[in-house]
Amino acid sequence: MPAQTNARILLCSCFKTMDLGKTAEAMAEQLAAPLCSQLCRDEVPTFEAALKGDGPLMVACTQEAPLFAEIADDADEGAKVSFVNIREQAGWTHDGGDISPKVQALIAEAQQAARSTPAHLQEIVSDGMCLVYGAGQAALDAAIALEESLSVTLVLTSWDDVLLPSVLPFPIFAGRLRRLNGALGRFDVVMDAYAPMLPSSRSQPEFGLTRDGAKASCSVVVDLSGASAPLTGPERRDGYLRADPRDAAAIAKLVNEASELTGTFEKPVYVHYDADICAHSHAGKTGCSRCLDACPAGAITSTGEEVSVDTGICGGCGNCAATCPTGAISYRYPNRSDHLSRLERLLSAYDDAGGVAPVVLVHGGEHGSQIIGAMARLGQGLPAHVLPFAEHSVSGFGHEAILSAFSAGARGLIFLADPREQDALATLEQEVALASELLSGLGYDVTNRLPILTSSDPDALEQVVAGQAPAALVQTVKRIAPVGSKRDIVRLAVSNFKQEAPVPSETIALSEGAPYGRISIDAEGCTLCLSCVSACPAGALADNPDRPEVSFIETACVQCGLCQTTCPESVIALEPRYNLQLEAVRPVVLHREEPATCVSCGEPFGTASTINRIKEKLAGKHSMFRSEAQSALIEMCDDCRIKTQAEMGTFQTSAQGTASAGANPFLGDLAAKGAAPRPRIRTTDDYLEADRQGLSMDDFLKES
C-alpha cells in the first residue's frame, strides 16, 4: 500500500474550554488553519476553506462529526475528512498537567490508524425469515410487531395467557428448542415436542400431534423464552437477540433491532487461519487446543487434524490470535503490524512531545469511550499522562503487545473491559500473567502495572487511574519495529529488557502451559524412530539424513506436546521456560546413536538400539525368524535382505511328497505341516515357448 501523507489538522478549543495554545504552537506546520474556538458554529467557513486544500483533513472533534461530514459530502470531499476526539480524552480534565503531549500523541495515533490495512469484508445475506421463540402473550405481541418487517414463525413454549387475534398473519407452533447453531443469515434449528396450532383454537391455542427432531433454518432468532441461551456466546452472535419476557422495555428495544436485520450486510473477517503451521493435531494425536478453549463464541471447532474458524460466528474478540503459539491464527482487525504500529506511535509521539510517565489505557471501543466521556463531563477526566488506546476488543491484547509497550516507555497498562465480556477475559489474564513472568524473571517489579478493570462505572476507573504514575520500568526506551512473527517481537523485547535487568538471567522459568520452552529425551528408551520429528508443527525438531540423530531448536518450540503424545516410547518431557542464550536459536542434538551396520555388506542402516529391540522381540520367537539364518535377516540392509531371501527361497520335495522350504522365512510353520509348495507363476514367455515346442495346452499345464 502506498505511503500516506499526514493529514492537515483543524484544532478547536470548543468555546475555549480547553487550553490548546501549546499544542497549536507545537503543531503549527500541520495545522490547516489557526487555532479555532467555534469551528462548528461561527467558524464553519474555516472548515469549508480547509476542505479545498490538498490532501486529507483531520478535525480534532467528534461531537460535531455529523455536521462536518454533511458539509464535506455536499462539497464532494467527504472521503478526505477524518476525526479524532481530543476533548473528552485529553482536554476536559481537572489534571493540572500539560495536556499538549497527550493531544499530539492522540492525533499522531489517529493518523497512524488511517494508514492501517483495511480489513477484508464478507457479505452476509438475511432473507428476513425470523423465528420468534418464547413464552405467552409477550412472544405473540413481539411476533405481531416484527411481522411488518420480517417473515415470522412463532414457536410457543407456554400459552396459558395467550389471547389469539382474529387475523393471524404468521404460523404458530408449540415446541421446545433442542439445538440452535449458526449466525445471522444461516441459523439451523432443531425442535422437540413440535406441533402446529389447530385453526379451531378458541379460548387459547390448541395443538396437533407432536414430533421430536423437527428441523428448520432461518436468518434471525428472537428468544423470549426466559431460559438460558441455547448457544455459546449469545451476546456475540449476530442475528440472535433475546430479552426477558417480563421486561417490556427490553422487548421493545429487541423488536426495533430485529426489524432491521434483513438484506445484505458486510462483516469484517476478524482472523486468518494458516493450517500449515497449526499445532492442533497430528496422526490422530491432539496437541494444542488453546484457540478452542479461548473462543467464547464457539466459532472455532476441531476437524481432526486442523481447526475450523466460522467467520460468520466470530465476533472478533481476538482471544484465539492472542493465545495461538505458532501464529496459525492471526488477527486481521487490524493485523499485528498495524496494531503495534499504532501503539508505538502513540507512545513515541507522547515522548517526542515531552510527555512523562505514560500509562496506556486499553479499552474496548464504544464501551470505553462512554466511560471516558462520563469521566470528562461529570468527574475528573483522564489525567494528562493516561493515554487511551481503543481496541475492537480488549481481550485480544497479547503479551507481545504488552512487552512492546513497556519497551517503548509505558510505565503501566490499564485494561478496561465491558462487564458483558467477563467470560472472554481468561485469555487476557493469561497473557498478562505471561508478560509478568517474563519481566519478573529478569528482576523487574510489575506489581500494579497491569490491572484489569471490568466495570461500567466511571468512578471505578477514576480510582484506578488517579495517581497512577509508577516509576520507570526501564531507563532506556527502545522502540520495536513491528516486523516478523509474534515470537520474533517477544524475543527482541525480552532481549532489550535483559540489557538493564535488575537480575540478569539467561533462562526464565515459566508456568505450565506457557508457549515457550524446551523438551528433553530419555536416551536410554529412545530408538530414534523420529515420530517426534514428523509430528512437530513448528520445525523445532529435525533429523539428520547422514546419521541417526534428532536435533532441537528451542526458540521454535511452542510446547504443544505433539512430540510427547506421538512418541511410542514415552521418553519425551516438556519444560516451559524462556531461554535467552544464543544456543536457543541454534540446533542442539538431543540424542544421537551410531548407525547399525549390515552384517552382510557392512553398509550403515538404522540404529543399533532399534535393531536390537527388533531382535529381542522377534528372533527365535516369531515363525519367520526362528533359525539363525532367519534372524540374521534382521541385521541386514534392505538390499542384502532381499538378496538373501531370494537365495534362501528354493523349494525341495521329499520322497514322501512333502515340501521343505529350507530356510525360507516366508513359509515358517506351513512347510513343517506338510503344505504344498506354491505353484510357479506362468508368464507369457512360458506360453510362447510351449507353442514353439508344439505342446498342447494340457501337456503344457502338466509339465508346469
XYZ file of C-alpha atoms in Angstrom:
704
model
C 0.000 0.000 0.000
C 1.491 3.394 -0.905
C 2.615 5.630 1.942
C 0.059 8.192 3.050
C 0.932 11.761 3.969
C -0.118 13.048 7.375
C -3.459 14.799 7.370
C -3.751 18.528 7.853
C -5.208 19.290 11.291
C -8.027 21.559 12.410
C -7.834 22.300 16.157
C -10.726 23.817 18.100
C -10.731 24.717 21.789
C -14.519 24.135 21.949
C -15.545 27.589 23.059
C -12.235 27.916 24.939
C -12.992 25.043 27.328
C -9.571 23.543 26.529
C -6.146 25.097 26.672
C -4.654 24.174 23.305
C -2.237 27.079 22.902
C 0.927 24.992 23.366
C -0.469 22.271 21.117
C -1.230 24.747 18.320
C 2.252 26.199 18.635
C 3.929 22.771 18.543
C 1.841 21.609 15.570
C 1.847 24.889 13.627
C 3.235 23.296 10.468
C 0.497 20.651 10.416
C -2.453 22.981 11.037
C -4.801 23.729 8.160
C -5.874 26.968 9.915
C -5.061 28.878 13.114
C -6.491 27.547 16.369
C -10.282 27.843 16.346
C -12.741 28.178 19.212
C -16.132 27.785 17.473
C -15.350 25.663 14.413
C -18.811 24.077 14.385
C -20.586 27.430 14.581
C -19.195 30.838 13.625
C -16.029 29.372 12.084
C -17.670 26.877 9.727
C -16.227 28.873 6.782
C -12.764 27.953 8.112
C -13.662 24.291 7.738
C -15.072 24.887 4.246
C -11.883 26.645 3.201
C -9.740 23.823 4.591
C -11.726 21.335 2.521
C -10.431 22.971 -0.628
C -6.822 22.268 0.326
C -4.798 19.326 -0.919
C -4.592 16.044 0.943
C -6.548 14.540 3.830
C -8.020 16.678 6.594
C -8.416 15.645 10.242
C -10.809 17.500 12.530
C -9.978 17.238 16.246
C -13.634 16.931 17.223
C -16.057 14.008 17.162
C -19.195 15.505 18.710
C -19.930 17.560 15.599
C -18.611 14.982 13.136
C -22.055 14.520 11.506
C -22.215 18.247 10.741
C -18.728 18.370 9.249
C -19.323 15.161 7.292
C -22.516 16.599 5.784
C -20.715 19.773 4.711
C -17.889 17.707 3.216
C -20.315 15.441 1.342
C -22.075 18.458 -0.125
C -18.710 19.605 -1.432
C -17.872 16.110 -2.744
C -14.934 15.968 -0.330
C -16.281 13.505 2.217
C -13.560 10.920 1.581
C -10.759 13.221 2.712
C -12.147 14.038 6.195
C -11.477 12.071 9.396
C -11.993 12.842 13.081
C -10.225 12.393 16.415
C -11.547 13.035 19.919
C -9.187 15.218 21.944
C -11.811 16.853 24.141
C -13.103 14.002 26.344
C -9.869 12.022 26.011
C -7.478 14.855 26.878
C -8.782 18.428 27.024
C -11.558 18.096 29.584
C -9.586 17.143 32.673
C -9.036 18.554 36.136
C -5.428 17.425 35.996
C -3.223 20.495 36.146
C -0.555 18.898 33.969
C 0.371 19.882 30.439
C -2.077 18.216 28.014
C -0.151 19.183 24.871
C 1.979 15.987 24.644
C -1.137 13.849 25.079
C -3.114 15.747 22.435
C -0.244 15.432 19.977
C 0.037 11.705 20.749
C -3.693 11.125 20.161
C -3.532 12.918 16.809
C -0.404 11.007 15.765
C -2.013 7.676 16.683
C -5.155 8.570 14.721
C -3.036 9.398 11.677
C -1.208 6.085 12.040
C -4.544 4.264 12.253
C -5.556 5.849 8.940
C -2.616 4.014 7.326
C -3.777 0.605 8.560
C -4.613 -2.079 6.045
C -8.410 -2.298 5.687
C -9.960 -5.492 6.996
C -11.364 -7.954 4.490
C -15.166 -7.884 4.439
C -17.580 -10.728 3.842
C -21.169 -10.427 2.691
C -23.937 -11.813 4.879
C -27.417 -12.131 3.396
C -30.518 -12.261 5.570
C -33.772 -13.132 3.823
C -35.809 -11.947 6.821
C -37.001 -15.397 7.914
C -37.419 -14.923 11.667
C -38.061 -17.433 14.438
C -39.753 -15.921 17.486
C -39.360 -18.424 20.297
C -40.878 -17.642 23.638
C -43.499 -17.748 26.296
C -47.043 -16.457 26.320
C -48.535 -13.182 25.230
C -45.186 -11.367 25.236
C -43.900 -13.635 22.465
C -47.108 -13.261 20.460
C -47.049 -9.459 20.716
C -43.388 -9.337 19.652
C -44.122 -11.594 16.679
C -47.002 -9.346 15.586
C -44.758 -6.272 15.821
C -41.996 -7.973 13.800
C -44.309 -9.255 11.090
C -44.328 -5.814 9.468
C -40.643 -6.114 8.520
C -39.771 -9.830 8.796
C -41.303 -13.155 7.797
C -42.164 -14.549 11.209
C -42.753 -18.032 12.583
C -43.799 -18.175 16.236
C -42.952 -21.159 18.447
C -44.517 -21.011 21.909
C -43.068 -22.661 24.988
C -46.181 -21.842 27.037
C -49.546 -20.371 26.071
C -51.881 -20.199 29.078
C -52.181 -16.394 28.867
C -52.274 -16.107 25.072
C -55.259 -14.308 23.517
C -55.341 -15.058 19.798
C -56.244 -12.272 17.354
C -58.978 -12.740 14.766
C -56.435 -12.351 11.958
C -53.185 -14.290 12.336
C -50.501 -13.247 9.788
C -47.995 -15.980 10.633
C -47.954 -19.666 11.641
C -47.850 -20.658 15.310
C -46.353 -23.858 16.693
C -45.633 -25.375 20.074
C -42.122 -26.640 20.655
C -39.021 -26.922 22.779
C -35.674 -25.853 21.369
C -33.212 -28.733 21.405
C -30.368 -27.222 19.403
C -29.508 -23.913 17.738
C -26.418 -23.327 15.600
C -25.215 -20.608 13.259
C -25.409 -16.839 12.993
C -27.233 -14.117 11.077
C -28.497 -15.414 7.757
C -27.941 -19.121 8.491
C -29.325 -20.452 11.749
C -30.102 -24.167 11.988
C -32.859 -25.093 14.429
C -33.887 -28.452 15.899
C -37.149 -28.640 17.870
C -38.687 -31.295 20.097
C -42.381 -31.583 21.048
C -43.070 -29.685 17.844
C -46.705 -29.319 16.741
C -48.791 -26.906 14.626
C -51.596 -24.892 16.183
C -55.077 -26.001 15.228
C -57.063 -23.363 13.282
C -60.050 -24.112 15.516
C -58.257 -22.899 18.653
C -60.667 -20.729 20.611
C -60.007 -19.609 24.179
C -56.330 -20.482 23.924
C -54.018 -22.177 21.407
C -54.527 -25.894 20.859
C -52.002 -28.047 19.004
C -51.909 -31.221 16.957
C -49.695 -34.267 17.373
C -46.150 -33.509 18.466
C -42.907 -34.803 16.991
C -39.272 -34.600 18.036
C -36.277 -33.653 15.941
C -38.080 -31.188 13.669
C -35.509 -29.225 11.668
C -35.668 -25.801 10.079
C -33.469 -22.868 9.131
C -33.906 -19.120 9.480
C -31.959 -15.866 9.326
C -32.965 -14.256 12.645
C -33.817 -15.718 16.047
C -35.710 -13.732 18.693
C -35.588 -15.583 22.006
C -38.197 -14.558 24.604
C -38.260 -17.892 26.420
C -36.587 -16.583 29.543
C -34.380 -19.692 29.585
C -30.611 -19.848 29.304
C -29.195 -19.216 25.837
C -29.102 -22.355 23.652
C -25.745 -21.466 22.052
C -22.265 -20.349 23.051
C -21.538 -16.624 23.296
C -25.102 -15.382 22.715
C -24.120 -11.720 23.043
C -21.660 -12.147 20.187
C -23.979 -13.940 17.745
C -25.216 -11.612 15.065
C -28.876 -12.300 14.394
C -29.616 -13.848 17.803
C -31.485 -11.492 20.133
C -33.020 -12.299 23.473
C -34.753 -10.475 26.304
C -36.599 -11.235 29.496
C -40.262 -11.793 28.549
C -41.248 -9.769 31.645
C -39.234 -6.687 30.574
C -41.403 -4.643 28.197
C -38.715 -2.027 27.549
C -36.115 -4.661 26.657
C -38.583 -6.371 24.310
C -39.357 -3.074 22.573
C -35.637 -2.463 22.046
C -35.188 -6.000 20.766
C -38.049 -5.665 18.279
C -36.542 -2.454 16.950
C -33.134 -4.110 16.456
C -34.512 -7.288 14.909
C -36.681 -5.408 12.408
C -33.507 -4.049 10.776
C -31.957 -7.462 10.183
C -32.978 -8.098 6.613
C -30.956 -7.519 3.476
C -27.230 -7.732 2.717
C -24.670 -6.821 5.370
C -20.884 -6.543 5.428
C -18.942 -8.044 8.292
C -15.163 -7.940 8.858
C -13.230 -11.178 8.670
C -11.516 -10.797 12.008
C -8.971 -13.608 11.874
C -6.907 -15.569 9.373
C -6.061 -19.255 9.770
C -2.958 -20.955 8.357
C -3.357 -24.719 8.672
C 0.258 -25.384 7.642
C 1.640 -24.193 10.986
C -1.238 -25.262 13.224
C -0.193 -27.392 16.198
C -3.644 -28.751 16.943
C -3.235 -32.393 15.934
C -1.076 -34.923 14.122
C -1.841 -38.524 13.183
C -4.853 -38.624 15.465
C -2.970 -37.181 18.451
C -4.168 -33.891 19.947
C -1.597 -31.223 20.720
C -2.516 -27.555 21.112
C -6.156 -26.611 21.775
C -5.615 -23.078 23.042
C -7.827 -21.401 20.442
C -10.653 -23.892 21.041
C -10.522 -23.241 24.775
C -10.242 -19.474 24.354
C -13.076 -18.794 21.891
C -16.099 -17.505 23.867
C -18.411 -17.586 20.838
C -17.918 -21.203 19.809
C -16.686 -20.063 16.395
C -13.719 -22.472 16.399
C -14.174 -26.219 16.131
C -11.856 -29.168 15.611
C -11.968 -31.018 12.310
C -9.458 -33.634 13.414
C -6.045 -32.647 12.098
C -6.947 -28.937 11.903
C -9.341 -26.396 13.354
C -12.094 -24.556 11.525
C -12.992 -20.903 12.101
C -16.566 -19.908 11.317
C -16.113 -16.274 10.299
C -19.867 -15.737 10.393
C -19.982 -16.527 14.107
C -16.630 -14.954 15.035
C -17.125 -11.659 16.866
C -13.511 -10.536 16.743
C -12.586 -10.833 20.422
C -9.060 -11.812 19.339
C -8.587 -14.417 22.072
C -7.537 -17.075 19.578
C -4.860 -14.888 17.980
C -3.561 -13.722 21.351
C -3.121 -17.257 22.664
C -2.026 -19.069 19.459
C 1.626 -20.073 19.977
C 2.530 -20.585 16.305
C 0.661 -17.717 14.676
C -1.585 -20.147 12.789
C -4.474 -17.894 13.801
C -3.677 -14.214 13.375
C -5.800 -11.131 13.920
C -6.850 -9.054 10.933
C -8.892 -6.282 12.542
C -6.293 -4.793 12.485
C -3.344 -7.060 11.763
C -0.493 -7.345 14.249
C 1.811 -4.964 12.415
C -0.785 -2.182 12.217
C -1.854 -2.746 15.802
C 1.663 -2.494 17.202
C 2.466 0.453 14.938
C -0.441 2.390 16.436
C 0.687 1.573 19.965
C 4.301 2.509 19.252
C 3.243 5.743 17.530
C 1.093 6.772 20.490
C 3.967 6.342 22.929
C 6.708 7.753 20.692
C 4.706 10.895 19.830
C 3.975 11.441 23.516
C 7.652 11.055 24.376
C 8.823 13.265 21.486
C 6.429 15.994 22.642
C 7.924 15.979 26.134
C 5.371 13.802 27.905
C 6.381 11.948 31.061
C 5.287 8.769 32.896
C 2.886 7.450 30.245
C 0.247 4.918 31.259
C -1.750 3.314 28.439
C -5.481 2.812 28.994
C -6.503 -0.055 26.707
C -10.273 -0.015 26.289
C -12.876 -1.641 24.103
C -14.123 0.942 21.622
C -17.661 2.112 22.344
C -17.791 0.950 25.969
C -14.529 2.634 26.878
C -15.425 5.845 25.066
C -18.659 6.111 27.035
C -16.859 5.676 30.356
C -14.138 8.165 29.405
C -16.793 10.635 28.221
C -18.695 10.337 31.501
C -15.472 10.950 33.443
C -14.730 14.043 31.376
C -18.212 15.532 31.776
C -19.093 14.532 35.324
C -15.819 13.665 37.015
C -12.150 14.500 36.997
C -11.413 13.338 33.487
C -8.364 11.340 32.448
C -5.035 12.565 33.826
C -2.648 14.081 31.293
C -0.293 11.093 31.415
C -3.000 8.419 30.810
C -3.173 7.695 27.094
C -6.392 5.998 25.875
C -5.908 3.285 23.263
C -9.100 1.969 21.656
C -9.419 -1.662 20.609
C -12.239 -3.610 18.988
C -11.859 -5.972 21.941
C -9.569 -5.691 24.956
C -9.284 -9.459 25.288
C -7.172 -9.756 22.126
C -4.267 -7.778 23.605
C -1.360 -10.244 23.660
C 1.824 -10.458 25.703
C 3.887 -9.297 22.709
C 1.934 -6.003 22.713
C 2.370 -5.619 26.476
C 6.140 -6.116 26.226
C 6.357 -3.781 23.220
C 4.526 -1.053 25.166
C 6.861 -1.361 28.153
C 9.906 -1.345 25.877
C 8.577 1.820 24.181
C 8.378 3.621 27.535
C 4.974 2.795 29.011
C 5.072 2.609 32.795
C 1.855 0.694 33.064
C -1.145 -0.564 31.133
C -4.727 -0.443 32.394
C -7.256 -2.739 30.711
C -10.866 -1.518 30.805
C -13.334 -4.216 29.761
C -17.089 -4.324 29.370
C -18.678 -6.423 32.151
C -20.644 -8.241 29.438
C -17.329 -9.635 28.196
C -16.328 -11.091 31.545
C -16.387 -14.630 30.152
C -13.895 -13.665 27.437
C -11.170 -12.269 29.695
C -9.441 -15.508 30.699
C -7.055 -15.225 27.754
C -6.165 -11.618 28.603
C -5.445 -12.679 32.180
C -3.163 -15.439 30.886
C -1.347 -13.040 28.550
C -0.861 -10.534 31.381
C 0.450 -13.329 33.605
C 2.886 -14.488 30.909
C 4.230 -10.974 30.328
C 4.579 -10.538 34.090
C 6.512 -13.803 34.411
C 8.927 -12.804 31.656
C 9.591 -9.431 33.271
C 9.681 -10.712 36.846
C 12.140 -13.388 35.782
C 14.583 -10.586 34.954
C 14.008 -8.853 38.282
C 11.532 -6.185 37.178
C 8.758 -5.241 39.598
C 5.483 -5.286 37.677
C 3.225 -5.057 40.726
C 0.106 -2.982 39.946
C 1.380 -2.150 36.474
C -1.160 -4.316 34.623
C -4.587 -4.015 36.289
C -7.695 -5.361 34.561
C -10.873 -3.427 35.345
C -14.252 -4.890 34.402
C -16.707 -2.104 35.044
C -19.163 0.382 33.581
C -18.700 2.776 36.495
C -16.681 5.946 35.690
C -15.873 6.338 39.376
C -14.231 2.903 39.417
C -11.980 3.925 36.512
C -11.162 7.227 38.217
C -9.987 5.352 41.288
C -7.706 3.153 39.197
C -6.122 5.961 37.168
C -5.901 8.509 39.988
C -2.280 8.961 40.910
C -1.160 6.158 38.590
C 2.349 7.322 37.784
C 4.632 4.398 38.613
C 8.386 4.689 38.362
C 10.006 3.960 35.023
C 10.306 0.258 34.333
C 13.291 0.736 32.020
C 15.698 3.648 31.822
C 16.353 3.342 28.108
C 13.345 3.500 25.808
C 13.680 1.160 22.821
C 11.021 1.162 20.156
C 10.436 -2.172 18.478
C 9.629 -2.313 14.796
C 6.501 -4.457 14.392
C 8.000 -6.869 11.881
C 8.279 -10.631 11.944
C 6.208 -13.083 13.925
C 4.809 -12.644 17.404
C 7.668 -14.735 18.777
C 10.241 -12.564 16.986
C 8.802 -9.443 18.603
C 8.792 -11.060 22.051
C 12.405 -12.190 21.706
C 13.548 -8.721 20.699
C 11.634 -7.124 23.577
C 12.897 -9.585 26.208
C 16.465 -9.155 24.904
C 16.082 -5.405 25.359
C 14.878 -5.860 28.925
C 17.776 -8.176 29.708
C 20.338 -5.476 28.900
C 19.437 -3.455 32.002
C 17.647 -6.117 34.021
C 17.905 -5.863 37.823
C 18.538 -9.607 37.871
C 20.039 -10.635 34.512
C 19.208 -14.218 33.718
C 19.870 -16.493 30.788
C 16.735 -18.553 31.346
C 13.368 -17.649 32.852
C 11.190 -20.339 34.406
C 7.582 -20.204 33.182
C 4.334 -21.762 34.338
C 2.886 -24.892 32.796
C 1.078 -24.124 29.575
C 3.414 -21.325 28.505
C 4.155 -21.306 24.743
C 7.939 -21.245 25.234
C 10.258 -23.969 26.451
C 12.344 -26.990 25.626
C 11.970 -30.749 25.540
C 14.208 -33.491 26.861
C 14.595 -37.059 25.612
C 15.438 -40.068 27.768
C 18.268 -41.509 25.668
C 18.021 -44.997 27.180
C 14.474 -45.511 25.930
C 14.712 -43.621 22.622
C 15.035 -45.711 19.464
C 15.297 -42.679 17.157
C 12.143 -43.659 15.317
C 11.757 -39.910 14.536
C 7.999 -39.882 15.137
C 8.535 -36.687 17.114
C 10.191 -35.007 14.127
C 7.294 -35.770 11.811
C 4.777 -34.586 14.425
C 6.402 -31.222 15.222
C 4.371 -28.456 13.508
C 6.852 -25.684 14.282
C 10.031 -27.193 12.857
C 11.632 -27.276 16.289
C 12.696 -30.921 15.832
C 14.761 -32.208 12.929
C 16.589 -35.347 11.879
C 19.935 -35.780 10.128
C 19.914 -37.541 6.753
C 23.538 -38.614 7.253
C 23.319 -40.238 10.678
C 20.773 -41.311 13.303
C 20.097 -38.247 15.470
C 17.385 -35.772 16.461
C 18.135 -32.077 16.992
C 16.101 -29.298 18.590
C 15.771 -25.510 18.172
C 14.345 -24.100 21.391
C 13.139 -20.760 20.029
C 10.846 -22.598 17.629
C 9.231 -24.845 20.249
C 5.655 -23.880 21.151
C 5.200 -26.562 23.844
C 2.191 -28.031 22.031
C 3.100 -31.511 23.291
C 2.555 -33.310 19.981
C 6.041 -34.789 20.147
C 5.297 -36.112 23.628
C 1.936 -37.656 22.756
C 3.264 -39.120 19.500
C 6.389 -40.735 20.968
C 5.782 -44.530 21.073
C 8.364 -44.995 23.826
C 7.022 -42.111 26.010
C 10.527 -40.755 26.585
C 9.877 -37.041 25.871
C 9.277 -34.454 28.615
C 8.348 -30.762 28.277
C 9.893 -27.921 30.262
C 8.298 -24.448 29.942
C 10.916 -21.706 30.125
C 12.315 -18.772 28.156
C 15.918 -19.171 27.046
C 17.851 -16.026 26.145
C 21.096 -17.826 25.383
C 22.427 -17.878 21.848
C 22.163 -21.659 21.793
C 18.375 -21.303 21.858
C 18.339 -20.206 18.222
C 20.723 -22.964 17.081
C 20.039 -26.669 16.573
C 21.135 -28.712 19.585
C 21.453 -32.510 19.321
C 19.163 -34.147 21.880
C 20.002 -37.760 21.047
C 22.453 -39.420 18.698
C 23.496 -43.010 18.055
C 25.991 -44.822 15.933
C 24.254 -46.423 12.962
C 23.844 -50.184 12.805
C 25.922 -51.853 10.068
C 24.716 -54.594 7.775
C 26.165 -57.992 8.771
C 26.403 -58.862 5.069
C 27.846 -55.819 3.296
C 28.847 -53.533 6.198
C 26.774 -50.552 4.998
C 25.263 -48.380 7.799
C 21.476 -48.537 8.167
C 19.060 -47.829 11.022
C 20.178 -47.539 14.628
C 21.701 -50.162 16.834
C 19.058 -49.711 19.539
C 16.217 -50.210 17.069
C 17.799 -53.326 15.533
C 18.498 -54.799 18.970
C 14.936 -54.126 20.090
C 13.514 -55.819 16.995
C 15.813 -58.826 17.513
C 14.751 -59.023 21.126
C 11.089 -59.147 20.160
C 11.301 -61.373 17.048
C 14.419 -63.544 16.937
C 13.610 -67.112 17.957
C 10.031 -66.124 18.842
C 8.337 -65.316 15.567
C 7.711 -68.071 12.996
C 9.599 -66.121 10.341
C 12.742 -65.718 12.451
C 13.286 -68.957 14.367
C 16.572 -70.113 12.881
C 19.886 -68.269 12.989
C 19.780 -67.689 9.245
C 16.328 -66.192 9.511
C 17.269 -63.993 12.483
C 20.292 -62.690 10.581
C 17.919 -61.020 8.135
C 17.007 -58.503 10.859
C 20.616 -57.243 10.876
C 20.812 -56.726 7.112
C 20.181 -53.667 4.999
C 17.246 -53.707 2.585
C 19.281 -54.809 -0.452
C 21.066 -57.647 1.309
C 17.881 -58.808 2.999
C 16.048 -59.140 -0.317
C 19.013 -60.865 -1.964
C 19.391 -63.340 0.903
C 15.687 -64.100 0.975
C 15.779 -64.908 -2.738
C 18.746 -67.245 -2.243
C 17.017 -68.979 0.663
C 13.719 -69.443 -1.179
C 14.376 -72.753 -3.301
C 11.840 -75.474 -2.549
C 12.731 -79.147 -2.291
C 10.318 -82.050 -2.290
C 10.987 -85.146 -0.204
C 10.374 -88.728 -1.245
C 7.176 -88.650 0.753
C 5.955 -85.679 -1.308
C 6.075 -83.071 1.461
C 7.542 -79.657 0.823
C 10.715 -78.475 2.526
C 11.405 -74.772 2.469
C 14.949 -74.944 3.691
C 15.479 -71.622 5.479
C 12.746 -69.756 3.602
C 11.370 -67.289 6.217
C 8.066 -66.857 4.409
C 6.822 -70.444 4.893
C 7.509 -70.845 8.580
C 5.164 -73.404 10.171
C 3.309 -74.112 6.901
C 6.167 -76.236 5.490
C 6.502 -78.139 8.748
C 2.822 -79.038 8.480
C 3.270 -80.520 5.008
C 1.900 -77.634 2.998
C 2.411 -78.000 -0.750
C 4.861 -75.621 -2.388
C 3.382 -72.599 -4.133
C 2.910 -73.232 -7.880
C 5.366 -71.500 -10.145
C 3.936 -68.391 -11.756
C 3.498 -68.835 -15.518
C 4.369 -65.940 -17.769
C 3.711 -65.034 -21.410
C 7.179 -66.323 -22.293
C 6.219 -69.769 -20.958
C 3.184 -69.932 -23.225
C 5.187 -68.814 -26.255
C 7.880 -71.428 -25.584
C 5.225 -74.155 -25.286
C 3.787 -73.075 -28.603
C 7.218 -73.298 -30.279
C 7.667 -76.834 -28.888
C 4.265 -77.856 -30.252
C 2.895 -78.772 -26.843
C -0.832 -78.906 -26.328
C -2.292 -76.831 -23.508
C -2.904 -79.926 -21.395
C 0.685 -81.149 -21.848
C 1.985 -77.657 -21.050
C -0.002 -77.422 -17.834
C 1.138 -80.898 -16.748
C 4.807 -80.013 -17.284
C 4.386 -76.697 -15.491
